[in-house]
Amino acid sequence: MCGLAGELRFDGRAADPGDIARMSLCQVHRGPDGDGLWTRGPVGLAHRRLSIIDLTSAGAQPMVDAELGLTIAYNGMIYNYESLRDELRHKGHHFFSTSDTEVIVKAYSEWGTSFVEHFLGMFAIAIWEHRTGRLVLARDRLGIKPLYVDTTPERVRFASTLPALLKGGGVDTSLDLDALAAYMTFHSVVPAPRTILSGVKKLPPATVRVIEPSGESRDVVYWEPSFTRDGSRADWTEKDWEDAVIDSLRTAVERRMVSDVPVGVLLSGGIDSSLVVALLAEAGQKDLATYSIGFESAGGESGDEFEYSSIVAKAFGTNHHRIPISSDKLLPGIDGTIEAMSEPMVSHDCVAFYLLAEEVSKTIKVVQSGQGADEILAGYDWYPPLNGVPRARASEAYASVFFDRRWRDLSKLLRPEWMPEIDSPSLFVDEHFARPGAETSVDAALRMDTTVMLVDDPVKRVDNMTMAWGLEARVPFLDHEFVELAGSIPPALKLQDGGKGVLKRAARGIVPDAVIDRTKGYFPVPAIRQLEGPYLARVREALLDPAARDRGLFHPAAVESLLADPNTARTTLGSNALWQLALIEMWLQANGVS
């Protein structure tokens, strides 16, 4: 897990090492253990290293394979790198390191752009071919590792974070109106390839992009889950599905223990992270480090789930760390959280992950997390209303239960000059739901959430907040083989027992019943959900800042009304509407966007 940056010129000029170095320096938090910069003519690559595999200098990046004529900068982890290395050795390849990075280089030499299909893991990759001058960018199937791209007629630049590209200079920082509408409508999710800035795009998940020296490029999408039934499993019983879920998850969890440093678990006290701990204990892990966070209550809302995380820690004998966060640390943590965001993210638990990662990173470098289970196994409360809805009406039914607000209400907040000409968020959802596959309306919603919402909200949130402190987070529920299995499970089995039914039933006898039977919890940060005192003052400061007034995103009367009554207006999913407005202004101001 690291940070990469680079540039390829199309205009005959040499890559500027100063620009690339500035981009890389902006990402030092992602890789505090080492750095490298490599240039040759029109291309330059930079890397910040978090040493997890092959801790020696042989695993440093950018890695040059002179024999093959390839240079790579890469962020992520290939869990099956050892078996791939054996396979590639049998094909005649020789290795000078024990790193997964070198395995990627050899795999590309052997299989070309289809190399990604051989990987089990999370990754963002940049490879430059010395002979042809061709640049290849690739991203993992679920978009766990980010890759931002800024393309002009003269050059392409890329980095693990959007702010890194801003440090390189020359970015078109005008706001993308469709992305702004998505942020305000789609629960801050801006689907790839867009970002909030017109000049920066995201390489979509499961995509390989080949960029020629001329600047011409082509994309290959190499994976897409179908969310349809598998005929070979038509006779499976509920027990068969439950056994398959546990077996697949057990494999995913074990894969994510591959490391040359210790691996812990972020333990929230919910069923997902608790099951990860249980399966590791079952596999014989001793003295497993687990971590939970808690905040002070506010507005009648509890701020921690220590009760349940402690039950799990005791049951499996983990080395458990309870991390209480006081109010005096939470407030400054908000600005640190926003600086860590590659894009504006409205979820209040960004702050929780940021502060949790700060403490966890003091004792460990790698953790597993339960992120993703709700999106692929129907754990949220917006899935049951879609059950039985005709497939032709699925997109509208989904929008009605998920969108923060509809188009007609968006114009009450955004000033006319910031409104797109069409209802682009609804159009995007309509087009996505109309794709082949996804048999039922619930299937279509799960496909949407797994391949779009999950990527650009929870997954991005975990990456940004953990990597802000040089902490690698691994997500076994997003093992692509597990996702494929989950997509094939009949929706009725996922919806039962209040959601994630097949997982809950499979976990009986493995995880304590108290954790399975509890009311679903979230990562609570009450002081942000219930804005008052210094937190409300910080929101007011952002929205009334001269930069915000000059930008004029929102109707002044709407802002004043929300400030006067800060905790009544809620989005469809219950987020604080005022926080959503303030958050985007905080992010723009923090990144110097005028």
PDB file of C-alpha atoms in Angstrom, residues 136-319:
ATOM      1  CA  VAL A 136      -0.478   1.221 -19.165  1.00  0.00           C
ATOM      2  CA  LEU A 137      -2.699   2.159 -16.214  1.00  0.00           C
ATOM      3  CA  ALA A 138      -4.817  -0.422 -14.387  1.00  0.00           C
ATOM      4  CA  ARG A 139      -7.185  -0.515 -11.435  1.00  0.00           C
ATOM      5  CA  ASP A 140      -8.568  -3.421  -9.416  1.00  0.00           C
ATOM      6  CA  ARG A 141     -12.035  -4.867  -9.947  1.00  0.00           C
ATOM      7  CA  LEU A 142     -13.760  -3.128  -7.023  1.00  0.00           C
ATOM      8  CA  GLY A 143     -11.818   0.140  -7.192  1.00  0.00           C
ATOM      9  CA  ILE A 144     -10.296  -0.404  -3.751  1.00  0.00           C
ATOM     10  CA  LYS A 145      -7.145   1.436  -4.814  1.00  0.00           C
ATOM     11  CA  PRO A 146      -7.669   4.885  -6.329  1.00  0.00           C
ATOM     12  CA  LEU A 147      -6.106   6.337  -9.474  1.00  0.00           C
ATOM     13  CA  TYR A 148      -6.761   9.930 -10.548  1.00  0.00           C
ATOM     14  CA  VAL A 149      -5.888  11.183 -14.033  1.00  0.00           C
ATOM     15  CA  ASP A 150      -5.434  14.656 -15.523  1.00  0.00           C
ATOM     16  CA  THR A 151      -5.214  14.580 -19.330  1.00  0.00           C
ATOM     17  CA  THR A 152      -4.455  17.508 -21.655  1.00  0.00           C
ATOM     18  CA  PRO A 153      -3.326  17.584 -25.323  1.00  0.00           C
ATOM     19  CA  GLU A 154       0.268  18.007 -24.078  1.00  0.00           C
ATOM     20  CA  ARG A 155       0.487  15.308 -21.376  1.00  0.00           C
ATOM     21  CA  VAL A 156      -1.219  12.948 -18.978  1.00  0.00           C
ATOM     22  CA  ARG A 157      -0.586  12.971 -15.245  1.00  0.00           C
ATOM     23  CA  PHE A 158      -1.792  10.450 -12.703  1.00  0.00           C
ATOM     24  CA  ALA A 159      -1.649   9.981  -8.939  1.00  0.00           C
ATOM     25  CA  SER A 160      -3.158   8.090  -6.019  1.00  0.00           C
ATOM     26  CA  THR A 161      -4.877  11.249  -4.759  1.00  0.00           C
ATOM     27  CA  LEU A 162      -6.579  14.199  -6.404  1.00  0.00           C
ATOM     28  CA  PRO A 163      -4.724  16.811  -4.290  1.00  0.00           C
ATOM     29  CA  ALA A 164      -1.437  15.395  -5.595  1.00  0.00           C
ATOM     30  CA  LEU A 165      -2.471  16.357  -9.128  1.00  0.00           C
ATOM     31  CA  LEU A 166      -3.302  19.851  -7.907  1.00  0.00           C
ATOM     32  CA  LYS A 167       0.233  20.144  -6.517  1.00  0.00           C
ATOM     33  CA  GLY A 168       1.583  19.331  -9.966  1.00  0.00           C
ATOM     34  CA  GLY A 169      -0.116  22.434 -11.350  1.00  0.00           C
ATOM     35  CA  GLY A 170      -1.972  23.146 -14.571  1.00  0.00           C
ATOM     36  CA  VAL A 171      -5.260  21.498 -13.525  1.00  0.00           C
ATOM     37  CA  ASP A 172      -8.615  22.801 -14.717  1.00  0.00           C
ATOM     38  CA  THR A 173     -10.230  23.400 -11.321  1.00  0.00           C
ATOM     39  CA  SER A 174     -13.622  24.547 -12.586  1.00  0.00           C
ATOM     40  CA  LEU A 175     -16.441  22.544 -11.033  1.00  0.00           C
ATOM     41  CA  ASP A 176     -18.059  19.751 -13.033  1.00  0.00           C
ATOM     42  CA  LEU A 177     -21.784  20.558 -12.840  1.00  0.00           C
ATOM     43  CA  ASP A 178     -22.885  16.951 -13.294  1.00  0.00           C
ATOM     44  CA  ALA A 179     -20.499  15.856 -10.538  1.00  0.00           C
ATOM     45  CA  LEU A 180     -21.817  18.602  -8.264  1.00  0.00           C
ATOM     46  CA  ALA A 181     -25.375  17.426  -8.905  1.00  0.00           C
ATOM     47  CA  ALA A 182     -24.305  13.850  -8.137  1.00  0.00           C
ATOM     48  CA  TYR A 183     -22.679  14.954  -4.875  1.00  0.00           C
ATOM     49  CA  MET A 184     -25.868  16.730  -3.808  1.00  0.00           C
ATOM     50  CA  THR A 185     -28.176  13.927  -4.969  1.00  0.00           C
ATOM     51  CA  PHE A 186     -26.366  10.585  -4.838  1.00  0.00           C
ATOM     52  CA  HIS A 187     -25.209  10.786  -1.195  1.00  0.00           C
ATOM     53  CA  SER A 188     -21.914  12.449  -2.226  1.00  0.00           C
ATOM     54  CA  VAL A 189     -21.162   9.634  -4.682  1.00  0.00           C
ATOM     55  CA  VAL A 190     -19.612  10.966  -7.909  1.00  0.00           C
ATOM     56  CA  PRO A 191     -19.402   7.959 -10.246  1.00  0.00           C
ATOM     57  CA  ALA A 192     -16.243   7.385 -12.250  1.00  0.00           C
ATOM     58  CA  PRO A 193     -14.843   8.794 -14.423  1.00  0.00           C
ATOM     59  CA  ARG A 194     -15.990  12.171 -13.090  1.00  0.00           C
ATOM     60  CA  THR A 195     -14.717  14.035 -10.055  1.00  0.00           C
ATOM     61  CA  ILE A 196     -15.926  17.333  -8.635  1.00  0.00           C
ATOM     62  CA  LEU A 197     -13.226  19.100 -10.720  1.00  0.00           C
ATOM     63  CA  SER A 198     -13.615  19.260 -14.493  1.00  0.00           C
ATOM     64  CA  GLY A 199      -9.910  18.667 -15.133  1.00  0.00           C
ATOM     65  CA  VAL A 200      -9.512  15.502 -13.055  1.00  0.00           C
ATOM     66  CA  LYS A 201     -10.993  12.099 -13.845  1.00  0.00           C
ATOM     67  CA  LYS A 202     -10.866   8.709 -12.121  1.00  0.00           C
ATOM     68  CA  LEU A 203      -9.764   5.577 -13.900  1.00  0.00           C
ATOM     69  CA  PRO A 204     -12.889   3.421 -13.470  1.00  0.00           C
ATOM     70  CA  PRO A 205     -12.632   0.162 -11.512  1.00  0.00           C
ATOM     71  CA  ALA A 206     -11.838  -3.043 -13.436  1.00  0.00           C
ATOM     72  CA  THR A 207     -10.269  -0.991 -16.212  1.00  0.00           C
ATOM     73  CA  VAL A 208      -6.970  -1.164 -18.072  1.00  0.00           C
ATOM     74  CA  ARG A 209      -6.067   1.986 -20.029  1.00  0.00           C
ATOM     75  CA  VAL A 210      -3.400   1.839 -22.728  1.00  0.00           C
ATOM     76  CA  ILE A 211      -1.971   5.270 -23.602  1.00  0.00           C
ATOM     77  CA  GLU A 212       0.158   5.583 -26.724  1.00  0.00           C
ATOM     78  CA  PRO A 213       3.064   8.069 -27.020  1.00  0.00           C
ATOM     79  CA  SER A 214       0.821  10.166 -29.283  1.00  0.00           C
ATOM     80  CA  GLY A 215      -1.772  10.573 -26.518  1.00  0.00           C
ATOM     81  CA  GLU A 216      -4.306   8.219 -28.091  1.00  0.00           C
ATOM     82  CA  SER A 217      -5.771   5.819 -25.561  1.00  0.00           C
ATOM     83  CA  ARG A 218      -8.131   2.892 -25.250  1.00  0.00           C
ATOM     84  CA  ASP A 219      -9.848   1.322 -22.249  1.00  0.00           C
ATOM     85  CA  VAL A 220     -10.546  -2.340 -21.601  1.00  0.00           C
ATOM     86  CA  VAL A 221     -13.078  -3.303 -18.905  1.00  0.00           C
ATOM     87  CA  TYR A 222     -12.036  -6.745 -17.702  1.00  0.00           C
ATOM     88  CA  TRP A 223     -14.648  -7.642 -15.048  1.00  0.00           C
ATOM     89  CA  GLU A 224     -18.292  -6.993 -14.240  1.00  0.00           C
ATOM     90  CA  PRO A 225     -20.399  -9.049 -11.816  1.00  0.00           C
ATOM     91  CA  SER A 226     -23.697 -10.168 -13.331  1.00  0.00           C
ATOM     92  CA  PHE A 227     -25.957 -10.485 -10.247  1.00  0.00           C
ATOM     93  CA  THR A 228     -27.841 -13.329 -11.917  1.00  0.00           C
ATOM     94  CA  ARG A 229     -28.545 -16.894 -10.840  1.00  0.00           C
ATOM     95  CA  ASP A 230     -26.109 -19.690 -11.665  1.00  0.00           C
ATOM     96  CA  GLY A 231     -27.931 -22.666 -13.160  1.00  0.00           C
ATOM     97  CA  SER A 232     -25.427 -25.105 -11.678  1.00  0.00           C
ATOM     98  CA  ARG A 233     -26.607 -24.032  -8.208  1.00  0.00           C
ATOM     99  CA  ALA A 234     -30.333 -24.167  -8.925  1.00  0.00           C
ATOM    100  CA  ASP A 235     -30.842 -27.061  -6.509  1.00  0.00           C
ATOM    101  CA  TRP A 236     -28.912 -25.498  -3.620  1.00  0.00           C
ATOM    102  CA  THR A 237     -30.630 -25.344  -0.262  1.00  0.00           C
ATOM    103  CA  GLU A 238     -30.363 -22.414   2.144  1.00  0.00           C
ATOM    104  CA  LYS A 239     -27.751 -24.410   4.059  1.00  0.00           C
ATOM    105  CA  ASP A 240     -25.736 -24.884   0.885  1.00  0.00           C
ATOM    106  CA  TRP A 241     -25.646 -21.119   0.367  1.00  0.00           C
ATOM    107  CA  GLU A 242     -24.701 -20.471   3.987  1.00  0.00           C
ATOM    108  CA  ASP A 243     -21.847 -22.973   3.808  1.00  0.00           C
ATOM    109  CA  ALA A 244     -20.627 -21.466   0.539  1.00  0.00           C
ATOM    110  CA  VAL A 245     -20.659 -17.967   2.012  1.00  0.00           C
ATOM    111  CA  ILE A 246     -18.574 -18.987   5.027  1.00  0.00           C
ATOM    112  CA  ASP A 247     -16.146 -21.057   2.948  1.00  0.00           C
ATOM    113  CA  SER A 248     -15.588 -18.219   0.480  1.00  0.00           C
ATOM    114  CA  LEU A 249     -15.218 -15.613   3.222  1.00  0.00           C
ATOM    115  CA  ARG A 250     -12.822 -17.860   5.117  1.00  0.00           C
ATOM    116  CA  THR A 251     -10.629 -18.016   2.005  1.00  0.00           C
ATOM    117  CA  ALA A 252     -10.839 -14.231   1.528  1.00  0.00           C
ATOM    118  CA  VAL A 253      -9.837 -13.552   5.141  1.00  0.00           C
ATOM    119  CA  GLU A 254      -6.917 -15.974   4.998  1.00  0.00           C
ATOM    120  CA  ARG A 255      -5.672 -14.411   1.756  1.00  0.00           C
ATOM    121  CA  ARG A 256      -5.508 -11.033   3.454  1.00  0.00           C
ATOM    122  CA  MET A 257      -3.124 -12.271   6.111  1.00  0.00           C
ATOM    123  CA  VAL A 258      -0.303 -12.397   3.523  1.00  0.00           C
ATOM    124  CA  SER A 259       2.231  -9.915   4.870  1.00  0.00           C
ATOM    125  CA  ASP A 260       5.762  -9.541   6.150  1.00  0.00           C
ATOM    126  CA  VAL A 261       4.423  -7.441   9.054  1.00  0.00           C
ATOM    127  CA  PRO A 262       1.611  -8.152  11.588  1.00  0.00           C
ATOM    128  CA  VAL A 263      -2.045  -7.777  10.530  1.00  0.00           C
ATOM    129  CA  GLY A 264      -4.817  -6.604  12.902  1.00  0.00           C
ATOM    130  CA  VAL A 265      -8.582  -6.006  12.584  1.00  0.00           C
ATOM    131  CA  LEU A 266     -10.765  -2.905  12.895  1.00  0.00           C
ATOM    132  CA  LEU A 267     -13.497  -4.295  15.145  1.00  0.00           C
ATOM    133  CA  SER A 268     -16.689  -2.241  15.205  1.00  0.00           C
ATOM    134  CA  GLY A 269     -18.811  -4.753  17.098  1.00  0.00           C
ATOM    135  CA  GLY A 270     -21.033  -5.439  14.088  1.00  0.00           C
ATOM    136  CA  ILE A 271     -21.406  -8.860  12.529  1.00  0.00           C
ATOM    137  CA  ASP A 272     -19.068  -8.168   9.586  1.00  0.00           C
ATOM    138  CA  SER A 273     -15.842  -7.299  11.402  1.00  0.00           C
ATOM    139  CA  SER A 274     -16.752  -9.738  14.189  1.00  0.00           C
ATOM    140  CA  LEU A 275     -16.932 -12.567  11.661  1.00  0.00           C
ATOM    141  CA  VAL A 276     -13.518 -11.615  10.303  1.00  0.00           C
ATOM    142  CA  VAL A 277     -12.099 -11.892  13.819  1.00  0.00           C
ATOM    143  CA  ALA A 278     -13.882 -15.212  14.394  1.00  0.00           C
ATOM    144  CA  LEU A 279     -12.532 -16.750  11.195  1.00  0.00           C
ATOM    145  CA  LEU A 280      -8.994 -15.625  11.995  1.00  0.00           C
ATOM    146  CA  ALA A 281      -9.297 -17.131  15.468  1.00  0.00           C
ATOM    147  CA  GLU A 282     -10.616 -20.320  13.893  1.00  0.00           C
ATOM    148  CA  ALA A 283      -7.527 -20.392  11.658  1.00  0.00           C
ATOM    149  CA  GLY A 284      -5.307 -20.307  14.717  1.00  0.00           C
ATOM    150  CA  GLN A 285      -4.311 -16.639  14.872  1.00  0.00           C
ATOM    151  CA  LYS A 286      -2.953 -15.840  18.340  1.00  0.00           C
ATOM    152  CA  ASP A 287      -2.744 -12.436  20.029  1.00  0.00           C
ATOM    153  CA  LEU A 288      -4.695 -10.851  17.186  1.00  0.00           C
ATOM    154  CA  ALA A 289      -4.718  -7.067  17.620  1.00  0.00           C
ATOM    155  CA  THR A 290      -8.226  -5.560  17.368  1.00  0.00           C
ATOM    156  CA  TYR A 291      -9.239  -1.909  17.547  1.00  0.00           C
ATOM    157  CA  SER A 292     -12.502  -0.085  18.332  1.00  0.00           C
ATOM    158  CA  ILE A 293     -13.290   3.617  18.589  1.00  0.00           C
ATOM    159  CA  GLY A 294     -15.865   5.589  20.545  1.00  0.00           C
ATOM    160  CA  PHE A 295     -17.039   9.196  20.806  1.00  0.00           C
ATOM    161  CA  GLU A 296     -18.879  11.194  23.439  1.00  0.00           C
ATOM    162  CA  SER A 297     -22.662  11.147  23.150  1.00  0.00           C
ATOM    163  CA  ALA A 298     -24.468  14.160  21.702  1.00  0.00           C
ATOM    164  CA  GLY A 299     -28.088  15.029  21.030  1.00  0.00           C
ATOM    165  CA  GLY A 300     -29.226  11.842  22.738  1.00  0.00           C
ATOM    166  CA  GLU A 301     -27.157   9.638  20.392  1.00  0.00           C
ATOM    167  CA  SER A 302     -24.631   7.137  21.744  1.00  0.00           C
ATOM    168  CA  GLY A 303     -21.162   7.504  20.323  1.00  0.00           C
ATOM    169  CA  ASP A 304     -19.607   4.072  20.745  1.00  0.00           C
ATOM    170  CA  GLU A 305     -20.180   0.349  20.302  1.00  0.00           C
ATOM    171  CA  PHE A 306     -17.661  -0.828  22.885  1.00  0.00           C
ATOM    172  CA  GLU A 307     -20.280  -3.127  24.422  1.00  0.00           C
ATOM    173  CA  TYR A 308     -20.342  -5.376  21.370  1.00  0.00           C
ATOM    174  CA  SER A 309     -16.693  -5.121  20.334  1.00  0.00           C
ATOM    175  CA  SER A 310     -15.732  -6.146  23.866  1.00  0.00           C
ATOM    176  CA  ILE A 311     -17.967  -9.222  23.649  1.00  0.00           C
ATOM    177  CA  VAL A 312     -16.176 -10.320  20.488  1.00  0.00           C
ATOM    178  CA  ALA A 313     -12.713  -9.520  21.827  1.00  0.00           C
ATOM    179  CA  LYS A 314     -13.389 -11.555  24.961  1.00  0.00           C
ATOM    180  CA  ALA A 315     -14.895 -14.465  23.029  1.00  0.00           C
ATOM    181  CA  PHE A 316     -11.820 -14.842  20.824  1.00  0.00           C
ATOM    182  CA  GLY A 317      -9.110 -13.677  23.187  1.00  0.00           C
ATOM    183  CA  THR A 318      -7.849 -10.815  21.058  1.00  0.00           C
ATOM    184  CA  ASN A 319      -5.412  -8.130  22.132  1.00  0.00           C
TER     185      ASN A 319
END
